[in-house]
Structure formats: structure tokens, C-alpha cells
Coordinates of C-alpha atoms and ligand atoms in Angstrom, one line a residue:
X1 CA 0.0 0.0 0.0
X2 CA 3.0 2.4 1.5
X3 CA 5.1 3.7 -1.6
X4 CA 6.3 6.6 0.1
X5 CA 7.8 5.3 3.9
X6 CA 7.9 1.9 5.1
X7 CA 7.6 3.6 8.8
X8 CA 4.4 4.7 10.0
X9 CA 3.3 7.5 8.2
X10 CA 2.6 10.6 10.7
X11 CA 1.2 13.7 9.4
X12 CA 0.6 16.8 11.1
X13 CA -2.1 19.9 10.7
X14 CA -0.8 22.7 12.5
X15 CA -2.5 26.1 12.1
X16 CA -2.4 29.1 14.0
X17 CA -5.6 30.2 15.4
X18 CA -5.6 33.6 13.8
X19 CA -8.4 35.3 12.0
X20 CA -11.1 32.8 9.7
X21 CA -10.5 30.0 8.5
X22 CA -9.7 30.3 4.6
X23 CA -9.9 28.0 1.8
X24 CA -5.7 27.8 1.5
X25 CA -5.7 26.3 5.3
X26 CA -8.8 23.8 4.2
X27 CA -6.6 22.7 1.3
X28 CA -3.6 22.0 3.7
X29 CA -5.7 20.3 6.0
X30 CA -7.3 18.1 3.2
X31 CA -4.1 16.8 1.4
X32 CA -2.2 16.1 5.0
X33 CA -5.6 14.2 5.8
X34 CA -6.1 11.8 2.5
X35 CA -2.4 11.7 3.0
X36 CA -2.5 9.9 6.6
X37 CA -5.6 7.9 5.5
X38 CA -4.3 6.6 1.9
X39 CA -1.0 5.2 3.9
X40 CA -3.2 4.4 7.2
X41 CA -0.7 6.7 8.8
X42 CA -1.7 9.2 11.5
X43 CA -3.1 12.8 11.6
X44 CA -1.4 15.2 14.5
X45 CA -3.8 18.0 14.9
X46 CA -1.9 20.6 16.8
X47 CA -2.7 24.1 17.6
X48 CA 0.3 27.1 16.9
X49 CA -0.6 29.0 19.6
X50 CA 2.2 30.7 20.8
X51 CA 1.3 34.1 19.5
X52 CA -0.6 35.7 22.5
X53 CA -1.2 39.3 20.6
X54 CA -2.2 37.4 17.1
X55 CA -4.0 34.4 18.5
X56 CA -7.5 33.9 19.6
X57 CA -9.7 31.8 21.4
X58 CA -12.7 32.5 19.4
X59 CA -10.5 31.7 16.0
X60 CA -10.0 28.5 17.6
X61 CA -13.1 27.5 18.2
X62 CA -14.1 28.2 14.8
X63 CA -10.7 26.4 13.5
X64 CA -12.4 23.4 15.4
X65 CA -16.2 23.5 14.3
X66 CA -15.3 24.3 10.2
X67 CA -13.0 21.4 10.4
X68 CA -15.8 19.1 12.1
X69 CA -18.0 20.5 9.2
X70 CA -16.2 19.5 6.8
X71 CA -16.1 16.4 7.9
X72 CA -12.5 15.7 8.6
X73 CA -10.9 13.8 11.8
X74 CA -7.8 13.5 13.4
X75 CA -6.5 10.9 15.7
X76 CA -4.1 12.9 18.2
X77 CA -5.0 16.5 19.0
X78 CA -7.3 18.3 20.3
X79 CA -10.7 16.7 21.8
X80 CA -9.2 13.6 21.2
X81 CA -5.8 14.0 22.9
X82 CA -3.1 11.1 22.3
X83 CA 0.5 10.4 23.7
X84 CA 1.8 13.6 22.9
X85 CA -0.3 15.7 24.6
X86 CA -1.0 18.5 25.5
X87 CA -1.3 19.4 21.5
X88 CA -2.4 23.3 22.3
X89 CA 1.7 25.1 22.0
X90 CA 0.4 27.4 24.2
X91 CA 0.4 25.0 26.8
X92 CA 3.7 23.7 25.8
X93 CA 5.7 26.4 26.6
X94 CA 8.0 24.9 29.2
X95 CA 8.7 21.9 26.7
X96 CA 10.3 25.0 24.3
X97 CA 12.1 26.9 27.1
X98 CA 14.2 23.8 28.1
X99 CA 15.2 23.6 24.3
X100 CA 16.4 26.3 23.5
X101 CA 18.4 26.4 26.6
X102 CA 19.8 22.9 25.5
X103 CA 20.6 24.2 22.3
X104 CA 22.1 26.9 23.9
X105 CA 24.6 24.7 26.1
X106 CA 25.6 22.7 23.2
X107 CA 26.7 26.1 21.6
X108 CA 23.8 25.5 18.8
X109 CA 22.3 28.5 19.3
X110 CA 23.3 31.8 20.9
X111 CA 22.0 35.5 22.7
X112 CA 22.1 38.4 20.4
X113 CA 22.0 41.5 21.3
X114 CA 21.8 43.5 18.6
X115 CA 19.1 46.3 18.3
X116 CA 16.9 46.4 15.4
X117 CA 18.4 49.7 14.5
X118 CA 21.6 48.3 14.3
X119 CA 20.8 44.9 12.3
X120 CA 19.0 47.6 9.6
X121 CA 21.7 49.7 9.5
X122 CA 24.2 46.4 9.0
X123 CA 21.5 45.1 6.6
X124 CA 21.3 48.2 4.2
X125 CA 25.1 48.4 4.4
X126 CA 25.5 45.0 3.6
X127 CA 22.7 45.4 0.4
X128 CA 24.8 48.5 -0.9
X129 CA 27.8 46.7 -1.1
X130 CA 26.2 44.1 -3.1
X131 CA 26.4 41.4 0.1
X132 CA 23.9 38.7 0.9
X133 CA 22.3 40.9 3.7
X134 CA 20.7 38.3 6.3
X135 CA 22.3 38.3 10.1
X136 CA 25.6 38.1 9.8
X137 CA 26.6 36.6 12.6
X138 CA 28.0 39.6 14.8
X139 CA 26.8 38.3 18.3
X140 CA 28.6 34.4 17.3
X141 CA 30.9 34.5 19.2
X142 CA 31.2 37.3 21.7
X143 CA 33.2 37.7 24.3
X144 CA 32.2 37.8 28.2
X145 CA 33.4 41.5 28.0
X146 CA 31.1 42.4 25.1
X147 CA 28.4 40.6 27.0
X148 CA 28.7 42.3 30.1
X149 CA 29.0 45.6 28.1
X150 CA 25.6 44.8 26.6
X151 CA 24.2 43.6 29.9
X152 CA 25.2 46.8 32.0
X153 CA 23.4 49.1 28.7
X154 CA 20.5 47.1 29.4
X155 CA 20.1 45.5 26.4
X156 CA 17.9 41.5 26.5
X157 CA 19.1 39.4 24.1
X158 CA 17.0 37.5 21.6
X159 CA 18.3 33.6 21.2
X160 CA 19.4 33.0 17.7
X161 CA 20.1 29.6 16.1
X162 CA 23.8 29.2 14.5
X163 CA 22.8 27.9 11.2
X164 CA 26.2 25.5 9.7
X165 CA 28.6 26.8 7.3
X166 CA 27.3 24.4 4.5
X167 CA 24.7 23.5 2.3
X168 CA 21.4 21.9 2.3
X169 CA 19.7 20.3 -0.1
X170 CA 16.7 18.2 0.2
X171 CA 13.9 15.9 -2.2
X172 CA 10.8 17.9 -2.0
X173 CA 8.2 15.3 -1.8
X174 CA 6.5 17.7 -4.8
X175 CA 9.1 20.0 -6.3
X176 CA 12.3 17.7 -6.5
X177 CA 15.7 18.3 -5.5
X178 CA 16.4 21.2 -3.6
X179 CA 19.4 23.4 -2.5
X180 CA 20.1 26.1 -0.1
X181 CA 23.5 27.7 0.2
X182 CA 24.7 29.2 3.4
X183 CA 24.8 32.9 2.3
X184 CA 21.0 32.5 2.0
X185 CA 20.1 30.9 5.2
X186 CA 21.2 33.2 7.9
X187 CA 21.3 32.5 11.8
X188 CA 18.1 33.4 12.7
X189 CA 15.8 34.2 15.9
X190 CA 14.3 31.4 17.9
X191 CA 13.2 33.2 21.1
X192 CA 11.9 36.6 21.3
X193 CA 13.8 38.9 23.6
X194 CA 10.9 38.4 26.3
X195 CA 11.5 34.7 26.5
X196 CA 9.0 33.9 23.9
X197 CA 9.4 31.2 21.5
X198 CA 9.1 31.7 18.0
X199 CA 7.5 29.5 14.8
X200 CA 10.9 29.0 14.0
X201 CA 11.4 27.1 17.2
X202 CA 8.2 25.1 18.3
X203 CA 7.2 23.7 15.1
X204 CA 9.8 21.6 14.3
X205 CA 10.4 20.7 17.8
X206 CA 7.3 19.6 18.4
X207 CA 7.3 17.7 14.9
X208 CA 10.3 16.3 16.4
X209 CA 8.8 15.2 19.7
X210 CA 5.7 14.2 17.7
X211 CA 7.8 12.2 15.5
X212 CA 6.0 13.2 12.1
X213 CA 7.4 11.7 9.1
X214 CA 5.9 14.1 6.5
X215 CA 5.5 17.6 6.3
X216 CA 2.5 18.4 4.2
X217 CA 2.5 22.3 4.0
X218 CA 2.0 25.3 1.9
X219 CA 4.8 26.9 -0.4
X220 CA 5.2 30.1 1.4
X221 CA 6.5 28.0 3.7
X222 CA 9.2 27.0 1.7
X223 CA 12.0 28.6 2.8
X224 CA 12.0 28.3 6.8
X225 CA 12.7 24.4 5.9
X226 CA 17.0 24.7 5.1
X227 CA 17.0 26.3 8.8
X228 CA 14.3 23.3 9.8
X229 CA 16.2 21.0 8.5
X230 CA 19.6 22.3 10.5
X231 CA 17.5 22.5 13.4
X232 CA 16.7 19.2 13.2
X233 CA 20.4 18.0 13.4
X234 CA 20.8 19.8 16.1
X235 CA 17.9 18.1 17.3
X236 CA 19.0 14.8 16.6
X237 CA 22.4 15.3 17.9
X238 CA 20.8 16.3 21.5
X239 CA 19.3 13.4 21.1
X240 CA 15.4 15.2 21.0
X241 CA 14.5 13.9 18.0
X242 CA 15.2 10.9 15.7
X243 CA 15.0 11.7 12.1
X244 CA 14.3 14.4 10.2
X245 CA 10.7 14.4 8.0
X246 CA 10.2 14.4 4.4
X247 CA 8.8 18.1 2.8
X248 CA 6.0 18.2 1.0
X249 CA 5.5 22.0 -0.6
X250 CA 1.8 22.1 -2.1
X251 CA 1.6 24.7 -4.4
X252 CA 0.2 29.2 -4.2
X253 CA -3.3 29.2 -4.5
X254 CA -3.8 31.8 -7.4
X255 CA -7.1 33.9 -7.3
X256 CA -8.3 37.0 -9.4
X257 CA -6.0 38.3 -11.3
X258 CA -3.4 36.0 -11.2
X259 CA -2.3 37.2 -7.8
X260 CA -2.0 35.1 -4.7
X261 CA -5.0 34.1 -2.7
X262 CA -4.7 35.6 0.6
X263 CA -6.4 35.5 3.8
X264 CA -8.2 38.8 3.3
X265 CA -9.8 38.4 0.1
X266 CA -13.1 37.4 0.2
X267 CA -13.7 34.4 -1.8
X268 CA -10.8 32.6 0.6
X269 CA -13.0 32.5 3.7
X270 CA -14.3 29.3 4.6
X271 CA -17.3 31.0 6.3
X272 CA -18.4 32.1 3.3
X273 CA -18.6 29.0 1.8
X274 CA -20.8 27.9 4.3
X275 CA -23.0 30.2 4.5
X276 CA -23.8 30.5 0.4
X277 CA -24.4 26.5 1.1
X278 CA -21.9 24.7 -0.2
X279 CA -21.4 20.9 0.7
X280 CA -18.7 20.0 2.4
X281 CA -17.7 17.1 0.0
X282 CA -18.6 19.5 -2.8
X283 CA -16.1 22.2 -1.5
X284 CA -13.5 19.4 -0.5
X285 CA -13.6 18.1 -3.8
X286 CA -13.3 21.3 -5.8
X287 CA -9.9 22.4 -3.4
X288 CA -8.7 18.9 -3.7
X289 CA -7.9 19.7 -7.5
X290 CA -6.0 23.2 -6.4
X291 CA -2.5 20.7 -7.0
X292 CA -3.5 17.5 -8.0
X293 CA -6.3 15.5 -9.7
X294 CA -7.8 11.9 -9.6
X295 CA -8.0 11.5 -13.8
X296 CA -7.8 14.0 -16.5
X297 CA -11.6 13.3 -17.0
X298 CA -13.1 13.4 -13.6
X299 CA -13.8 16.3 -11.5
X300 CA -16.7 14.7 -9.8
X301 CA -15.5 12.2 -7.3
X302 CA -16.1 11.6 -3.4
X303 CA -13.5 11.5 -0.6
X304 CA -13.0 8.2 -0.3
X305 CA -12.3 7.8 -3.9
X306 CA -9.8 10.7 -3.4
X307 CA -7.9 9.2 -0.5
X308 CA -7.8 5.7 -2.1
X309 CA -5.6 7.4 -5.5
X310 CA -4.2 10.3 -3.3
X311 CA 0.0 10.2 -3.9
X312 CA 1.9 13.2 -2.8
X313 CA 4.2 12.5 -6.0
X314 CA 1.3 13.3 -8.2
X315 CA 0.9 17.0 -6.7
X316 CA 1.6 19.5 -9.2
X317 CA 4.3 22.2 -7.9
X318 CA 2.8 24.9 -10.7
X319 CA 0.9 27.5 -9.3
X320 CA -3.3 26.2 -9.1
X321 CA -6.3 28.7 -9.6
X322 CA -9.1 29.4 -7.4
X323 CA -12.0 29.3 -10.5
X324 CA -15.2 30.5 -8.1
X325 CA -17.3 28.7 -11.3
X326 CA -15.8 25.3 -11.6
X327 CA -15.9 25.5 -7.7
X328 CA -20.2 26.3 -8.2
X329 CA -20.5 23.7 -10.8
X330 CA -18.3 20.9 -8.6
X331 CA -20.4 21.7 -5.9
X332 CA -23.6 22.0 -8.0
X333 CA -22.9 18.0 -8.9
X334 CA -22.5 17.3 -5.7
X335 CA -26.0 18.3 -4.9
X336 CA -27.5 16.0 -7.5
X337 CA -26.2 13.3 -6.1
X338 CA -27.4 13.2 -2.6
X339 CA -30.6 11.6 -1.9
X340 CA -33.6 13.8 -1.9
X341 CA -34.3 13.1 1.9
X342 CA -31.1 14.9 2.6
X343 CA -31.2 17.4 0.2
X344 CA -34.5 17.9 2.1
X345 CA -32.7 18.4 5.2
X346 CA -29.4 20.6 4.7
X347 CA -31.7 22.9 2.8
X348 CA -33.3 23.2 6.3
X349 CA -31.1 26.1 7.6
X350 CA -32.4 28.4 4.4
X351 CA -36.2 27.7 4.9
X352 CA -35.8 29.4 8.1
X353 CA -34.7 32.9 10.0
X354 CA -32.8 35.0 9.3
X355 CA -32.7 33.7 5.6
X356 CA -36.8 32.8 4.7
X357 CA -38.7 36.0 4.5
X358 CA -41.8 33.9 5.1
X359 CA -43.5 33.7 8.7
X360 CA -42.7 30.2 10.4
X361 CA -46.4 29.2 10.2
X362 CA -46.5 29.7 6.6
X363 CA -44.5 27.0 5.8
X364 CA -45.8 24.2 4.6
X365 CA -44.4 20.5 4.7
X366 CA -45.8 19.1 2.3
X367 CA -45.5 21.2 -0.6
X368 CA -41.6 22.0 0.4
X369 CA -42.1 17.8 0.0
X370 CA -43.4 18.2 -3.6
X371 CA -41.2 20.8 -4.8
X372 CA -37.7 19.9 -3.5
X373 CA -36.9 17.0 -6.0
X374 CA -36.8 19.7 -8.6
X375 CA -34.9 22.4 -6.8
X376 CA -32.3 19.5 -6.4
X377 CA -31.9 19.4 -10.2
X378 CA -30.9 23.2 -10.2
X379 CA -28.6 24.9 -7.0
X380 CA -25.6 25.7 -7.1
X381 CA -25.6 26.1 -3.8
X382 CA -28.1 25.6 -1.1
X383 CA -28.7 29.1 -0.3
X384 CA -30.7 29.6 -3.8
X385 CA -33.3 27.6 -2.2
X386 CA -34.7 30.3 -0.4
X387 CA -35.5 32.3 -3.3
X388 CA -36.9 29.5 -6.1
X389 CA -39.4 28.3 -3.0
X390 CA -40.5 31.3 -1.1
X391 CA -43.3 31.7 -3.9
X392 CA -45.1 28.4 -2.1
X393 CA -44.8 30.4 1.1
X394 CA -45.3 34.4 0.9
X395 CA -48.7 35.4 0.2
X396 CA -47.8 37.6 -2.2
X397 CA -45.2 36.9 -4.5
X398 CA -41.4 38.6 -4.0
X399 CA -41.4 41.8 -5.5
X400 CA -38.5 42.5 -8.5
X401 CA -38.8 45.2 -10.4
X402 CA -36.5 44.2 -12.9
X403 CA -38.7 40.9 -13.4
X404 CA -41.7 42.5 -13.9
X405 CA -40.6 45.2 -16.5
X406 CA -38.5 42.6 -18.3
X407 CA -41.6 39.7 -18.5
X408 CA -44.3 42.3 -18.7
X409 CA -44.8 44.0 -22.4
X410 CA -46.8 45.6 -24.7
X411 CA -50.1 42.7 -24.4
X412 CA -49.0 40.9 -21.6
X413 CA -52.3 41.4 -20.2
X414 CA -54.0 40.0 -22.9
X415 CA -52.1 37.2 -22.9
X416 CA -52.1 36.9 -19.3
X417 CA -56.0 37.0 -19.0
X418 CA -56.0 34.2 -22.3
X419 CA -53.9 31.8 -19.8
X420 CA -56.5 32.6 -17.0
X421 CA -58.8 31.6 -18.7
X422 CA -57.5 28.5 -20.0
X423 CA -55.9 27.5 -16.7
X424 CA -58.9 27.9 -15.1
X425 CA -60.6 24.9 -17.4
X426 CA -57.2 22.6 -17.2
X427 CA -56.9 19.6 -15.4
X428 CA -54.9 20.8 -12.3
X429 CA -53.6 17.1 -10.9
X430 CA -51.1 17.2 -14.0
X431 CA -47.9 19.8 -15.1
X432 CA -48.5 18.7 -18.7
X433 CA -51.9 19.7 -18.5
X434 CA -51.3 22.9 -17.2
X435 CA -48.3 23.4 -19.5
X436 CA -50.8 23.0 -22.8
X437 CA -53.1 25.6 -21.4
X438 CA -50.5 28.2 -21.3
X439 CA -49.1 27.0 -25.2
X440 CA -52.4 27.8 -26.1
X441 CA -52.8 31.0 -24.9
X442 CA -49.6 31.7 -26.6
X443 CA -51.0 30.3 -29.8
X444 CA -53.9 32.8 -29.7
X445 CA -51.3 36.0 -29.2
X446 CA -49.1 34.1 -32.0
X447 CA -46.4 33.5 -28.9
X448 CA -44.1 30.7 -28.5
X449 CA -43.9 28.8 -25.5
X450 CA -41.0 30.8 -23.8
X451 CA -42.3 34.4 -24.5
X452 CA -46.2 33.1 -23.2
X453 CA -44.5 31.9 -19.7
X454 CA -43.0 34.8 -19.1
X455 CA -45.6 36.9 -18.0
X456 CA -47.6 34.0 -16.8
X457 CA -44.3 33.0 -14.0
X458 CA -43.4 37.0 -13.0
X459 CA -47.7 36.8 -12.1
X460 CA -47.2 34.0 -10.1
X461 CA -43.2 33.6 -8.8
X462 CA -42.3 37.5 -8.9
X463 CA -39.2 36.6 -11.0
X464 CA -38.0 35.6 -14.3
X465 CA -36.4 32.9 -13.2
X466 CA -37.2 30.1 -11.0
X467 CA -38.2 26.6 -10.9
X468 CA -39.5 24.2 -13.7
X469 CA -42.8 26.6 -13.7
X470 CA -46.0 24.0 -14.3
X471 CA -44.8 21.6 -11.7
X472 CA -44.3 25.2 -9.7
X473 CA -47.8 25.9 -10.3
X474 CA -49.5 22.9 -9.8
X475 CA -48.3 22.5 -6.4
X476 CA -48.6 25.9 -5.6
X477 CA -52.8 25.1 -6.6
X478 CA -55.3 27.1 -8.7
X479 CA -56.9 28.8 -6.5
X480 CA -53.3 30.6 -5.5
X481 CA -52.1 30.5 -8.7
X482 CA -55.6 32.4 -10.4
X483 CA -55.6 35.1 -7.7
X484 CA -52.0 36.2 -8.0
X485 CA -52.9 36.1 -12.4
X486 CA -55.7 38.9 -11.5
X487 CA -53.4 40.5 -9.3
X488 CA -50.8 41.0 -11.9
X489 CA -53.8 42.4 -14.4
X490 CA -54.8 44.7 -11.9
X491 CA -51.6 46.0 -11.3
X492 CA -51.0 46.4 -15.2
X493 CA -54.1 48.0 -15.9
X494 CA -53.6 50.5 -13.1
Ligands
LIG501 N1 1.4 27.4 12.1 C1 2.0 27.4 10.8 C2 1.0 28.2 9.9 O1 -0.1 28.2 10.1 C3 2.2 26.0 10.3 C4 3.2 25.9 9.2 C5 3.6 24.5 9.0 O2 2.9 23.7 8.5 O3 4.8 24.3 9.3 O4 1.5 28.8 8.9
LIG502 ZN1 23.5 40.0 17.2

């Protein structure tokens, strides 16, 4: 099964609880997931929350209920706990002081004290001269003079990790062969000046003490992993951890534009997907394919069919783009494919407050029963529902303007008073029957099917465009569907 590791597979998801959830995190969580299932590996779920000013409580709470929606599970971490608990950083802290002061002792990492005025003014120096302008190492190897002379100005050093004078190069799981020269991975900070430890720091020594074996994570990330990967032998050398992971660099998200997705634009927040009514396994499927694909003819496909062909070889390292359409229509299939007793039911949260602008007691079972099967056949997204049923509901039809100038012309009301007429004779237990009553009103004002309807559904739905509109009016009833025809007239003639 394994073609990747013959150990264990163990696969973290480790997000910082800042802001809302967006769709570039969902993907991250969604590849490291069909990852640990397709091997039968493991899924960490730990929390990076060692950022008191950025990090919040309520963003983790939400991090925890849109990950639940979606339908995903993890088998250490949060609510579920395992070995390596606790799985929160923030709780975690003394595990990362005692670290860095090991690494400290084994002269792997070191106090600077240099000010952020004088690391610019070294940096811009550094940059005019043409010089690779990262630290450059002044604090290495100070005396116990200089650091008394620090320590008597008042200055708190920040601890910085002493990065080796050589190369790395690694095999990204996705992108190849890799290589970092020295010049470009400078010693860099591991501990704020206030004791605080930094990203740098607690991820990879808690992927360490968690012993993952792949790290499944976004490209921006891409360059923290040479100093990871140094880290790491240090690590290993202090005998903390045991081997050092794989990488895995899934590729920029690419929205409007052609410019990176970020958190703050819109169409990345997960909320909104959830509130316009997506599926989860319509939403999962579409991000799946933002870096890889099941078969060059198959967008439509469920999770387990994902996690049963999901290889991290066959991730794409080019840039993917967000496509807000394919994502509608993805979703869109997914709806026609549930069965129509829980279509019924996730439409539930739309037939109600704040969303239905009916009253409660105007709903009515059983012709949300009738009509649902062919709603099913149209969404995009569940929230549409609200608008292609409330006709059933209201007692007077939703008012759009641009509906009623657009379906109401020069002898609509002729025509319309024609399809009273005949609709008033038809056999209302049938669609078909209902449908030939309106064709032959058309036939008598020489219009076609489509022109005839027009006025005939603005009269009865309010808008242009809606449901399949016999079956909308036969369960909707004549008596409903006649009154709101000599409504329309009256409101033409006046
Ligand atoms: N907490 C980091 C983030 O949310 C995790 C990065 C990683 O996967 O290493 O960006
Ligand atoms: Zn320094």
C-alpha cells in the first residue's frame, strides 16, 4: 500500500488560530488528511498557539467546528488527545524553554544583542555593497566582555540559532531536488527577547517530539525548511529527536488576477462557503484539484475515492487557480447526487430565520415535499433555495422590479387574461396539462412557449427565473395561482 515510507506514516495539521478559517488552510488540512488515510498513517492536529497578541480563542473555536463540518478527523490533538499531549503550544511552553536552553549549552544557538536599528543599519550596508544581507553573525561569538558591556546598557538578548557553514539540499516530496547555500540561510531568531518562542522554534520541535514523518504544507513556507532541516540535526544530535521528515510544498493558491490568494480576500473565507451553502464534500472536492487530480476526465468524485488514489508525487508544484465557477458547478454535482431526503434536510437552515422571509407558520411540509426533487436538479448552492421556494410560502409573490418590467410587455395582459382563462378549465392534478393551457394561450397572441410563460411566472413567482414553472404551479394550486394572475392584471391595468 506504502510507496512513500515503510515507517508509519505521521502527518501533522498545525494552524495558527488567527483570523477565519480560509480555503488555502482547508486545502492543507485536506491533502495532510487523505495523506494519513491513503497510507493508514496518522493525523497530528496541533494548535500554533504561541502568538498571544495574534491568537485567539474564538479563532479557535471556529478552526475546530469548520473542520468538524467539513467532515475531517484526526487521531491525536485536540478533543481527542493522544501520547503527545498536550497538543495546544500554548500550553507547551515549558517543553520549548528547556530547548532552547539545551541548544544553547551545546553552543547550537546563541544570545544576540543587537538592536533592530543596528541589524538595519548592517543590513542596508550589507545590500549597498552588493552582500547577501541576512544576520551576519556579529553576536557568534562574543566575548564575556562584550556581554557584560551589553548587559550593563540594558540590552535583552533574543536567542538565535547558529545555522552551519554548509549547504542543504533536500527531495521535495513535490518539487524535487532542492538546495540552499549558506549565504542564504542566515542564523536566525528562535526566542523573542521576552523569552517567547518563536515559529521558528516550536514547530519543528514539536514535529520532532511528535515524530511526524511528513510535512505536508504550503509553499510560502518554503523557505523556513534549510534552517528546519539544520534545526533538526541539532535536534538529533541532542538526542530530541530521531530523524528528520520528508517536505511536501503544495503549491500558491492563485485567485483574481493572477495574484495570490490571501487570507483577506473574500472568496478565501471558509465561512463564506458555508453560509452560500456549499457541501462540504462538494467544497472538498473542488480544493482537492488546487494541485492535483484523480484523472484528466473526472472532476466529480467523493473522498473516499480521493484518499484511495491520493499520492503526494502526483501533486503539481505549478501554481493552481481558485475558479469561483468550476468551484459552483463541482459543488452544484455534488447536490445531485445526494438523496432527496437529505437534500430535504441541509436545505433546512435556508427555509428558516434569518434567511426565509416567510413567517414560520406559513410554511408548509408538504409542498416543500413536492417541490424539493426539482430544486435538487438546479442549485448551485443551497442558499438559492430560499429564493426558487418562497413563492409556495409568501402570500404575495417577491417583488422584483427588474422581473416584472422585463416579462411584462406591450399585451401581456392579454395574454395573461388568455392563460387565466385556459388554466382555469385545465386539469390541475397534472404539469403537462397545465403546460398545454398556457401554449395555447400563446398560440392565440401568435407567442411561442417561452415568450407566453414569461408573464404568466413573474404573475405567479415574482421573478424571471425560477423553478421548472408548471410543476411550480401545480403545487402551488389554482386557487393561489388564479388570484395572484388577477393581481398581476390589476396591477397592469392601473
Ligand atoms: N502554524 C503554521 C502556519 O499556520 C504552520 C506551518 C507549517 O505547517 O509548518 O502557517
Ligand atoms: Zn547580534
Amino acid at each position: 500500500m506504502s510507496s512513500v515510507a515503510s515507517a508509519p506514516v505521521r502527518v501533522r495539521f498545525c494552524p495558527s488560530p488567527t483570523g477565519n478559517p480560509h480555503v488555502g488552510l482547508v486545502r492543507t488540512a485536506l491533502f495532510n488528511w487523505a495523506f494519513a488515510k491513503h497510507h493508514q498513517g496518522t493525523l497530528v492536529f496541533r494548535i500554533e498557539d504561541t502568538d498571544a497578541a495574534r491568537d485567539s480563542e474564538e479563532s479557535y473555536n471556529q478552526l475546530l467546528d469548520s473542520l468538524r463540518w467539513l467532515g475531517f478527523d484526526w487521531d491525536e490533538g485536540p478533543e481527542v488527545g493522544g501520547p503527545h499531549a498536550p497538543y495546544r503550544q500554548s500550553q507547551r511552553m515549558d517543553i520549548y524553554k528547556d530547548v532552547a536552553q539545551k541548544l544553547q549549552d551545546a553552543g547550537r544557538a546563541y544570545h544576540c544583542y543587537c538592536s533592530t536599528a543596528e541589524l538595519d543599519a548592517r543590513r542596508d550596508a550589507a545590500r549597498a555593497a552588493g552582500k547577501p544581507s541576512g544576520y551576519d553573525g556579529h553576536c557568534r561569538d562574543l566575548s564575556a566582555e562584550q556581554v557584560e558591556a551589553y548587559r550593563a546598557e540594558g540590552r535583552t538578548p533574543i536567542v538565535r540559532f547558529r545555522m552551519p557553514d554548509e549547504t542543504i539540499t533536500f527531495t521535495d516530496l513535490v518539487r524535487g531536488e532542492l538546495t540552499f547555500t549558506p549565504e542564504n540561510v542566515p542564523d536566525y531568531g528562535i526566542v523573542r527577547a521576552n523569552g517567547a518562542p518563536l515559529y521558528t522554534l516550536v514547530n519543528p520541535v514539536d514535529d520532532a517530539l511528535m515524530e511526524i514523518t511528513h510535512v505536508l504544507r504550503g509553499e510560502d513556507l518554503l523557505s523556513s525548511t534549510p534552517r528546519q532541516i539544520a534545526l533538526y540535526k541539532a535536534l538529533i544530535d541532542l538526542g530530541i529527536a530521531k530523524e528528520i521528515p520528508s517536505f511536501g510544498h503544495l503549491p500558491y493558491v492563485m485567485g483574481e488576477g493572477n495574484k495570490k490568494l490571501s487570507k483577506r480576500d473574500p472568496e478565501s473565507s471558509l465561512n463564506l462557503y458555508r453560509e452560500r451553502g456549499f457541501l462540504p464534500e462538494g467544497l472538498l472536492n473542488y480544493l482537492s484539484l488546487l494541485g492535483w487530480s484523480l484523472a484528466a476526465d473526472r472532476d466529480v468524485f467523493s473522498m473516499d475515492e480521493m484518499v484511495a488514489a491520493f499520492e503526494i508525487s502526483d501533486v503539481n508544484p505549478n501554481p493552481a487557480r481558485f475558479d469561483l465557477k468550476k468551484c459552483e458547478a463541482i459543488n452544484a454535482d455534488h447536490i445531485r447526487l445526494l438523496d432527496v431526503k437529505d437534500f430535504t434536510e441541509r436545505c433546512a437552515p435556508w427555509l428558516q430565520a434569518p434567511f426565509a422571509p416567510w413567517a414560520p407558520e406559513d410554511f408548509d411540509e408538504a409542498k416543500w415535499q413536492a417541490v424539493a426533487p426539482h430544486a435538487q436538479t438546479r442549485l448551485k448552492v443551497l442558499s438559492e433555495i430560499t429564493d426558487n421556494v418562497d413563492f409556495l410560502f409568501l402570500a404575495e409573490p417577491a417583488e422584483d422590479e427588474a422581473s416584472w418590467t422585463k416579462a411584462m410587455k406591450e399585451g401581456s395582459d392579454a395574454l395573461l387574461r388568455t392563460a387565466r382563462e385556459k388554466l382555469e378549465s385545465a386539469d390541475w392534478t397534472s404539469a403537462e396539462a397545465l403546460k398545454e393551457a398556457v401554449l395555447a394561450a400563446g398560440e392565440t397572441h401568435g407567442l411561442k412557449l417561452g415568450k407566453a410563460q414569461a408573464p404568466v411566472r413573474v404573475a405567479v413567482t415574482g421573478r424571471t427565473i425560477g423553478l421548472p414553472l408548471f410543476e411550480s404551479l401545480e403545487i402551488l394550486g389554482k386557487e393561489k395561482t388564479l388570484a395572484r394572475i388577477d393581481a398581476a392584471l390589476a396591477k397592469l391595468a392601473a
